[in-house]
Coordinates of C-alpha atoms in Angstrom, one line a residue:
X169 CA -157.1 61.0 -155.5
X170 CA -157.2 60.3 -159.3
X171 CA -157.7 57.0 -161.0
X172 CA -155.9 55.9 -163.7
X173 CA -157.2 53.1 -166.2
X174 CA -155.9 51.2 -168.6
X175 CA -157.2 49.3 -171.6
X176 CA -155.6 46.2 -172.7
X177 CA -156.2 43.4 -175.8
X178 CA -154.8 40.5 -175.3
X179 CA -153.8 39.8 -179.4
X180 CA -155.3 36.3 -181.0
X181 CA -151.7 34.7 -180.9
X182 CA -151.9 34.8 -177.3
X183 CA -155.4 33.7 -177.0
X184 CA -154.4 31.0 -179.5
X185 CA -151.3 30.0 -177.5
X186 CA -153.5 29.6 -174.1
X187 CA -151.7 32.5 -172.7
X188 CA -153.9 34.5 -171.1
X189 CA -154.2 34.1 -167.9
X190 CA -150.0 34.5 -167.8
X191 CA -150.6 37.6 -169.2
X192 CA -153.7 38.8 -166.7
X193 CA -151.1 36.8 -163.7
X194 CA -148.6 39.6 -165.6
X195 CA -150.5 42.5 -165.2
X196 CA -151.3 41.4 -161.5
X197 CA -147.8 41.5 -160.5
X198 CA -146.9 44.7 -161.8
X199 CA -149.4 45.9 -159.8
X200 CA -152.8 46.3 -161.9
X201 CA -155.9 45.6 -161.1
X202 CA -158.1 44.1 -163.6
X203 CA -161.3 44.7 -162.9
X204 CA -163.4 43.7 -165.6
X205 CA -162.6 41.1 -168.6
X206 CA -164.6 40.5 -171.5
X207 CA -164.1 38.1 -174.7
X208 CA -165.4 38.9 -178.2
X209 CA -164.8 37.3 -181.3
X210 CA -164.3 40.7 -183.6
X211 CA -165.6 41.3 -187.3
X212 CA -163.0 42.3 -189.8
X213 CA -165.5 45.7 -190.2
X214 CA -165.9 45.8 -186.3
X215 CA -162.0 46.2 -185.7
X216 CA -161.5 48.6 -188.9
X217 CA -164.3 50.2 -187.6

């Protein structure tokens, strides 16, 4: 059986807004499975990078 993943960023207007365990409750409901979750606070030459 294959396994699909997915790779998901949660944008800073979210994080901002406190939303992102609606969105991770989100992802859970349509059937997802997170499985790892990490938070980094980017560079501006990290994210052009």
């Amino acid at each position: 059986m294959a396994v699909t993943r997915t790779f998901s960023i949660i944008k800073p207007d979210a994080t901002r807004r406190h939303l992102t365990g609606a969105v991770t409750k989100m992802l859970e409901e349509a059937g997802l499975r997170v499985v790892a979750s990490k938070r980094i606070q980017m560079t501006r030459e990290q994210a052009e990078g």
